[in-house]
mmCIF file of C-alpha atoms in Angstrom:
data_model
loop_
_atom_site.group_PDB
_atom_site.id
_atom_site.type_symbol
_atom_site.label_atom_id
_atom_site.label_comp_id
_atom_site.label_asym_id
_atom_site.label_seq_id
_atom_site.Cartn_x
_atom_site.Cartn_y
_atom_site.Cartn_z
ATOM 1 C CA MET A 1 85.509 77.506 113.338
ATOM 2 C CA THR A 2 84.086 74.737 111.167
ATOM 3 C CA GLY A 3 80.933 76.744 110.487
ATOM 4 C CA ARG A 4 82.964 79.813 109.469
ATOM 5 C CA LEU A 5 85.142 77.728 107.155
ATOM 6 C CA THR A 6 82.075 76.156 105.559
ATOM 7 C CA ALA A 7 80.536 79.575 104.974
ATOM 8 C CA LEU A 8 83.785 80.805 103.444
ATOM 9 C CA ILE A 9 83.928 77.882 101.025
ATOM 10 C CA LEU A 10 80.296 78.396 100.025
ATOM 11 C CA LEU A 11 80.733 82.118 99.471
ATOM 12 C CA CYS A 12 83.839 81.695 97.347
ATOM 13 C CA THR A 13 82.591 78.858 95.141
ATOM 14 C CA VAL A 14 79.113 80.054 94.242
ATOM 15 C CA TYR A 15 80.552 81.554 91.048
ATOM 16 C CA LEU A 16 80.768 78.060 89.568
ATOM 17 C CA ILE A 17 77.024 78.116 88.901
ATOM 18 C CA GLN A 18 77.064 81.634 87.463
ATOM 19 C CA THR A 19 77.420 80.449 83.852
ATOM 20 C CA ALA A 20 74.611 82.429 82.217
ATOM 21 C CA GLU A 21 76.442 85.763 82.227
ATOM 22 C CA LEU A 22 78.116 87.176 79.142
ATOM 23 C CA PRO A 23 81.895 86.640 79.010
ATOM 24 C CA HIS A 24 84.007 89.454 80.438
ATOM 25 C CA GLN A 25 87.011 90.793 78.550
ATOM 26 C CA ILE A 26 90.181 90.800 80.622
ATOM 27 C CA SER A 27 93.130 93.146 80.593
ATOM 28 C CA THR A 28 96.800 92.217 80.277
ATOM 29 C CA THR A 29 99.728 93.228 82.465
ATOM 30 C CA VAL A 30 103.313 92.328 81.531
ATOM 31 C CA VAL A 31 105.989 92.195 84.249
ATOM 32 C CA GLU A 32 109.600 91.050 84.304
ATOM 33 C CA VAL A 33 110.755 88.222 86.571
ATOM 34 C CA GLY A 34 111.768 89.695 89.918
ATOM 35 C CA GLY A 35 109.573 92.750 89.542
ATOM 36 C CA ASN A 36 106.527 93.841 91.509
ATOM 37 C CA VAL A 37 102.981 94.183 90.217
ATOM 38 C CA THR A 38 99.762 95.625 91.609
ATOM 39 C CA LEU A 39 96.347 94.433 90.415
ATOM 40 C CA HIS A 40 93.170 96.408 91.096
ATOM 41 C CA CYS A 41 89.597 95.225 91.410
ATOM 42 C CA PRO A 42 86.523 97.415 92.067
ATOM 43 C CA PHE A 43 84.319 96.541 95.004
ATOM 44 C CA SER A 44 80.690 97.484 95.523
ATOM 45 C CA GLU A 45 79.576 97.917 99.126
ATOM 46 C CA THR A 46 75.994 97.234 98.034
ATOM 47 C CA GLY A 47 76.934 94.142 96.056
ATOM 48 C CA GLY A 48 77.291 91.901 99.092
ATOM 49 C CA GLN A 49 79.530 91.122 102.033
ATOM 50 C CA SER A 50 81.995 88.790 100.317
ATOM 51 C CA PHE A 51 84.897 89.311 97.935
ATOM 52 C CA CYS A 52 87.473 86.868 96.552
ATOM 53 C CA TRP A 53 90.674 87.075 94.520
ATOM 54 C CA TYR A 54 91.411 83.993 92.381
ATOM 55 C CA LYS A 55 94.378 82.754 90.377
ATOM 56 C CA GLN A 56 93.866 80.469 87.388
ATOM 57 C CA SER A 57 97.001 79.107 85.740
ATOM 58 C CA LEU A 58 96.773 77.676 82.242
ATOM 59 C CA GLY A 59 95.447 74.110 82.410
ATOM 60 C CA TYR A 60 94.611 74.224 86.131
ATOM 61 C CA LEU A 61 91.542 74.892 88.238
ATOM 62 C CA ALA A 62 91.203 78.264 89.917
ATOM 63 C CA GLN A 63 92.865 78.794 93.309
ATOM 64 C CA THR A 64 91.613 81.183 95.964
ATOM 65 C CA VAL A 65 94.285 83.797 96.728
ATOM 66 C CA PHE A 66 92.438 86.022 99.214
ATOM 67 C CA SER A 67 88.930 86.006 100.619
ATOM 68 C CA VAL A 68 87.137 88.881 102.295
ATOM 69 C CA ILE A 69 84.209 88.145 104.590
ATOM 70 C CA VAL A 70 82.568 91.089 106.374
ATOM 71 C CA GLY A 71 85.671 93.225 105.833
ATOM 72 C CA ARG A 72 88.198 90.653 107.062
ATOM 73 C CA ILE A 73 90.935 89.869 104.489
ATOM 74 C CA THR A 74 92.142 86.255 104.746
ATOM 75 C CA PRO A 75 94.816 84.654 102.513
ATOM 76 C CA SER A 76 94.529 81.027 101.503
ATOM 77 C CA GLU A 77 97.222 78.716 102.886
ATOM 78 C CA GLN A 78 99.256 78.584 99.669
ATOM 79 C CA PHE A 79 99.391 82.388 99.354
ATOM 80 C CA ASN A 80 99.994 83.132 103.013
ATOM 81 C CA ASN A 81 103.486 84.551 102.487
ATOM 82 C CA PRO A 82 104.996 88.056 102.285
ATOM 83 C CA ARG A 83 105.075 88.043 98.464
ATOM 84 C CA PHE A 84 101.279 88.312 98.295
ATOM 85 C CA THR A 85 99.361 91.072 100.037
ATOM 86 C CA ALA A 86 95.806 92.329 99.675
ATOM 87 C CA THR A 87 94.522 95.668 100.897
ATOM 88 C CA LYS A 88 91.374 97.721 100.574
ATOM 89 C CA GLU A 89 91.757 101.192 99.076
ATOM 90 C CA ASP A 90 88.565 103.236 98.829
ATOM 91 C CA SER A 91 86.147 101.254 96.635
ATOM 92 C CA GLN A 92 88.593 98.607 95.414
ATOM 93 C CA TYR A 93 90.704 95.726 96.638
ATOM 94 C CA VAL A 94 94.348 95.744 95.609
ATOM 95 C CA LEU A 95 96.413 92.573 95.143
ATOM 96 C CA THR A 96 100.190 93.100 95.211
ATOM 97 C CA ILE A 97 102.680 90.440 94.141
ATOM 98 C CA ARG A 98 106.353 91.068 94.929
ATOM 99 C CA ASN A 99 109.427 89.399 93.448
ATOM 100 C CA VAL A 100 107.319 87.936 90.640
ATOM 101 C CA SER A 101 108.293 84.483 89.356
ATOM 102 C CA LYS A 102 107.320 82.625 86.191
ATOM 103 C CA GLU A 103 104.975 80.476 88.297
ATOM 104 C CA ASP A 104 102.906 83.597 89.010
ATOM 105 C CA GLU A 105 101.897 83.844 85.350
ATOM 106 C CA ALA A 106 98.125 83.310 85.288
ATOM 107 C CA THR A 107 94.758 84.991 85.011
ATOM 108 C CA TYR A 108 93.779 86.742 88.229
ATOM 109 C CA PHE A 109 90.105 87.563 88.676
ATOM 110 C CA CYS A 110 87.851 88.712 91.464
ATOM 111 C CA LEU A 111 84.253 88.121 92.499
ATOM 112 C CA ASN A 112 81.979 90.340 94.525
ATOM 113 C CA GLY A 113 78.602 89.439 95.986
ATOM 114 C CA GLY A 114 76.599 87.654 98.635
ATOM 115 C CA THR A 115 75.834 84.081 99.572
ATOM 116 C CA TYR A 116 73.578 83.266 96.621
ATOM 117 C CA SER A 117 74.702 85.728 93.986
ATOM 118 C CA GLN A 118 78.207 86.698 92.923
ATOM 119 C CA SER A 119 79.478 88.540 89.868
ATOM 120 C CA PHE A 120 82.839 88.989 88.185
ATOM 121 C CA ALA A 121 84.312 92.376 89.012
ATOM 122 C CA ASN A 122 87.544 92.262 86.994
ATOM 123 C CA GLY A 123 90.059 89.949 85.343
ATOM 124 C CA ILE A 124 93.744 90.454 84.540
ATOM 125 C CA PHE A 125 96.098 88.177 82.651
ATOM 126 C CA LEU A 126 99.531 88.535 84.264
ATOM 127 C CA ALA A 127 102.231 87.760 81.702
ATOM 128 C CA VAL A 128 105.679 87.155 83.207
ATOM 129 C CA ASN A 129 108.633 87.769 80.932
ATOM 130 C CA ASP A 130 111.743 85.723 81.775
ATOM 131 C CA ARG A 131 114.404 86.773 79.296
ATOM 132 C CA ASN A 132 117.058 84.584 80.962
ATOM 133 C CA LYS A 133 115.200 81.442 79.833
ATOM 134 C CA GLN A 134 114.889 82.505 76.231
ATOM 135 C CA LYS A 135 117.720 80.232 75.126
ATOM 136 C CA PHE A 136 117.297 80.007 71.371
ATOM 137 C CA PHE A 137 114.978 82.760 70.185
ATOM 138 C CA TYR A 138 113.903 86.210 71.262
ATOM 139 C CA VAL A 139 111.291 88.718 70.136
ATOM 140 C CA LYS A 140 112.166 92.190 68.858
ATOM 141 C CA GLN A 141 109.568 94.902 68.358
ATOM 142 C CA SER A 142 109.857 98.064 66.303
ATOM 143 C CA PRO A 143 109.561 100.945 66.591
ATOM 144 C CA LYS A 144 110.125 101.553 70.296
ATOM 145 C CA THR A 145 107.784 104.535 70.291
ATOM 146 C CA GLU A 146 105.265 105.898 67.814
ATOM 147 C CA SER A 147 103.483 109.257 67.953
ATOM 148 C CA VAL A 148 100.508 109.812 65.634
ATOM 149 C CA GLN A 149 97.591 112.182 65.283
ATOM 150 C CA PRO A 150 94.107 110.928 66.204
ATOM 151 C CA GLY A 151 92.623 109.138 63.197
ATOM 152 C CA ASP A 152 95.961 108.065 61.748
ATOM 153 C CA SER A 153 97.032 104.445 61.517
ATOM 154 C CA VAL A 154 100.176 102.889 62.915
ATOM 155 C CA THR A 155 102.020 99.728 61.849
ATOM 156 C CA LEU A 156 103.894 97.780 64.495
ATOM 157 C CA GLN A 157 106.370 95.027 63.693
ATOM 158 C CA CYS A 158 107.253 91.931 65.673
ATOM 159 C CA SER A 159 110.196 89.710 64.705
ATOM 160 C CA LEU A 160 111.202 86.323 66.077
ATOM 161 C CA LEU A 161 114.998 86.174 65.943
ATOM 162 C CA SER A 162 117.514 83.437 66.652
ATOM 163 C CA LYS A 163 120.280 83.934 69.199
ATOM 164 C CA ASN A 164 122.490 81.626 67.146
ATOM 165 C CA LYS A 165 124.123 83.749 64.451
ATOM 166 C CA GLU A 166 124.831 80.668 62.328
ATOM 167 C CA ASN A 167 121.105 79.857 62.232
ATOM 168 C CA ALA A 168 119.854 83.439 62.135
ATOM 169 C CA ASP A 169 117.520 82.701 59.227
ATOM 170 C CA GLN A 170 115.930 79.639 60.819
ATOM 171 C CA CYS A 171 112.439 79.894 62.248
ATOM 172 C CA PRO A 172 110.403 77.325 64.231
ATOM 173 C CA GLY A 173 107.718 75.640 62.174
ATOM 174 C CA GLU A 174 104.660 76.416 64.302
ATOM 175 C CA GLN A 175 104.018 79.697 66.075
ATOM 176 C CA SER A 176 101.079 81.550 67.532
ATOM 177 C CA VAL A 177 101.361 85.306 67.785
ATOM 178 C CA TYR A 178 99.313 87.533 70.087
ATOM 179 C CA TRP A 179 99.178 91.295 70.423
ATOM 180 C CA PHE A 180 98.279 92.870 73.775
ATOM 181 C CA ARG A 181 97.780 96.442 74.823
ATOM 182 C CA SER A 182 98.551 97.743 78.283
ATOM 183 C CA GLY A 183 97.003 101.184 78.610
ATOM 184 C CA SER A 184 96.144 103.715 81.248
ATOM 185 C CA GLY A 185 92.689 104.847 82.239
ATOM 186 C CA GLU A 186 89.448 102.877 82.355
ATOM 187 C CA SER A 187 89.658 100.956 79.084
ATOM 188 C CA HIS A 188 92.106 98.021 79.144
ATOM 189 C CA PRO A 189 91.607 95.560 76.293
ATOM 190 C CA GLY A 190 93.342 92.218 76.630
ATOM 191 C CA ILE A 191 94.221 90.234 73.511
ATOM 192 C CA ILE A 192 93.504 92.511 70.551
ATOM 193 C CA TYR A 193 94.801 90.242 67.771
ATOM 194 C CA ALA A 194 95.862 86.620 67.442
ATOM 195 C CA HIS A 195 97.555 84.858 64.530
ATOM 196 C CA SER A 196 98.797 81.333 63.898
ATOM 197 C CA ASN A 197 101.024 80.222 61.038
ATOM 198 C CA GLU A 198 100.689 76.462 61.499
ATOM 199 C CA ASP A 199 98.932 76.097 58.124
ATOM 200 C CA GLU A 200 101.009 78.659 56.267
ATOM 201 C CA GLU A 201 104.522 79.113 55.010
ATOM 202 C CA ARG A 202 106.839 79.763 57.901
ATOM 203 C CA SER A 203 107.388 83.400 58.769
ATOM 204 C CA CYS A 204 109.384 85.146 61.483
ATOM 205 C CA VAL A 205 108.042 88.666 60.989
ATOM 206 C CA TYR A 206 104.553 89.824 61.947
ATOM 207 C CA SER A 207 102.877 93.198 61.613
ATOM 208 C CA LEU A 208 99.903 94.828 63.278
ATOM 209 C CA SER A 209 98.185 97.815 61.672
ATOM 210 C CA LYS A 210 95.773 99.781 63.817
ATOM 211 C CA THR A 211 93.975 103.096 63.576
ATOM 212 C CA ILE A 212 94.492 105.262 66.635
ATOM 213 C CA HIS A 213 91.148 106.982 67.094
ATOM 214 C CA ASN A 214 91.757 108.626 70.472
ATOM 215 C CA SER A 215 93.635 108.258 73.758
ATOM 216 C CA SER A 216 91.798 104.992 74.558
ATOM 217 C CA ASP A 217 93.832 103.349 71.769
ATOM 218 C CA THR A 218 97.159 104.549 73.146
ATOM 219 C CA GLY A 219 99.433 102.664 75.517
ATOM 220 C CA THR A 220 102.132 100.036 75.184
ATOM 221 C CA TYR A 221 101.520 97.299 72.622
ATOM 222 C CA TYR A 222 103.200 93.971 73.324
ATOM 223 C CA CYS A 223 103.823 91.115 70.930
ATOM 224 C CA ALA A 224 103.889 87.583 72.344
ATOM 225 C CA VAL A 225 105.070 84.589 70.314
ATOM 226 C CA VAL A 226 104.233 81.069 71.481
ATOM 227 C CA THR A 227 106.783 78.611 70.096
ATOM 228 C CA CYS A 228 108.743 75.564 71.259
ATOM 229 C CA GLY A 229 106.689 75.412 74.454
ATOM 230 C CA GLU A 230 107.635 78.960 75.465
ATOM 231 C CA ILE A 231 105.872 82.331 75.489
ATOM 232 C CA LEU A 232 108.315 84.989 74.301
ATOM 233 C CA PHE A 233 107.429 88.647 74.833
ATOM 234 C CA GLY A 234 108.770 91.696 73.094
ATOM 235 C CA GLU A 235 109.775 94.825 74.970
ATOM 236 C CA GLY A 236 106.719 96.680 73.713
ATOM 237 C CA THR A 237 106.003 99.685 71.503
ATOM 238 C CA LYS A 238 104.660 102.822 73.176
ATOM 239 C CA VAL A 239 101.955 104.442 71.058
ATOM 240 C CA GLU A 240 100.825 107.967 71.897
ATOM 241 C CA THR A 241 98.805 110.691 70.207
ATOM 242 C CA SER A 242 100.220 114.024 69.148
ATOM 243 C CA LEU A 243 98.039 117.119 69.024
ATOM 244 C CA VAL A 244 100.641 119.019 67.035
ATOM 245 C CA PRO A 245 99.888 118.803 63.262
ATOM 246 C CA PRO A 246 102.785 117.689 61.072
ATOM 247 C CA LEU A 247 104.758 120.362 59.234
ATOM 248 C CA PRO A 248 103.920 120.757 55.536
ATOM 249 C CA PRO A 249 106.550 119.424 53.151
ATOM 250 C CA SER A 250 109.160 122.006 52.210
ATOM 251 C CA ASP A 251 109.425 123.152 48.615
#
C-alpha cells in the first residue's frame, strides 16, 4: 500500500518540474450557485498510464481532485464525496461537480503522461456566480442577444449598478473588468479582454467591441467586475451569426 501511494504521489507531482513548456490558454465556464457543471479533458492512451485532475483556487496551491493510475479512478480524500465524480468517456475524462458552491470557484486542470513526463491536457476556470451575495452592486449586460453577419462588429455593454436607489449614481473607486467567452466547439478562449480603472476617472459603464469573423467567435460573452472584494458576473450576451443578409433600406 505504501509503495502504491508513493508511486501515486510521484506520478501526480512530476508536473512541478515541467516549467519549460509554453503557457496554455484556459477556457472559462460560468455556473450559478446550486447548479451542476461538467468539465472535459482529453486523454491520450499513448501519452502514458497516469492522469490527474487538479483544482487550484486563487492564492492556494493546487489540490489533487482525482487520479487515474492504470485505468483506476481514485478521488483524493477531500473530494471523496457524491458532489464530485469522474468518469472516462471515450478518449476523455469527465469531471462533474453537483450542487456547485462558491468554494468550488477555481481553475481546474488535468495532466496526462507517464512517470517521468507529463503534459497539460486542458484547463478550465470555473466561475461561480452567487447573486444572493451581491449586496450592494450588480452587473447588467446589454443586449441579451446579438445576431450579426460574419465580418461585422458587435458592441457589448457592461454596467455596474447600485442596488440602493438613493445612491444609484455612486460607483466604487477601483474596479477591474474582465470579458470572457463561453463558446461551443473546439475553440474556447478564456479571458479575452481585461481593463482596470484604478488610475482613471471612475466609470460604471464598460464596452467591448469585437469583430465576429466566423462561428468560432460566437457564444455567450460574460462581463465580470472585481470590486469591493467580490467578483460580480453579468448574465451574459449571446452572440450568433446570421447567414441572412439584411434587408435594404426602404425608400
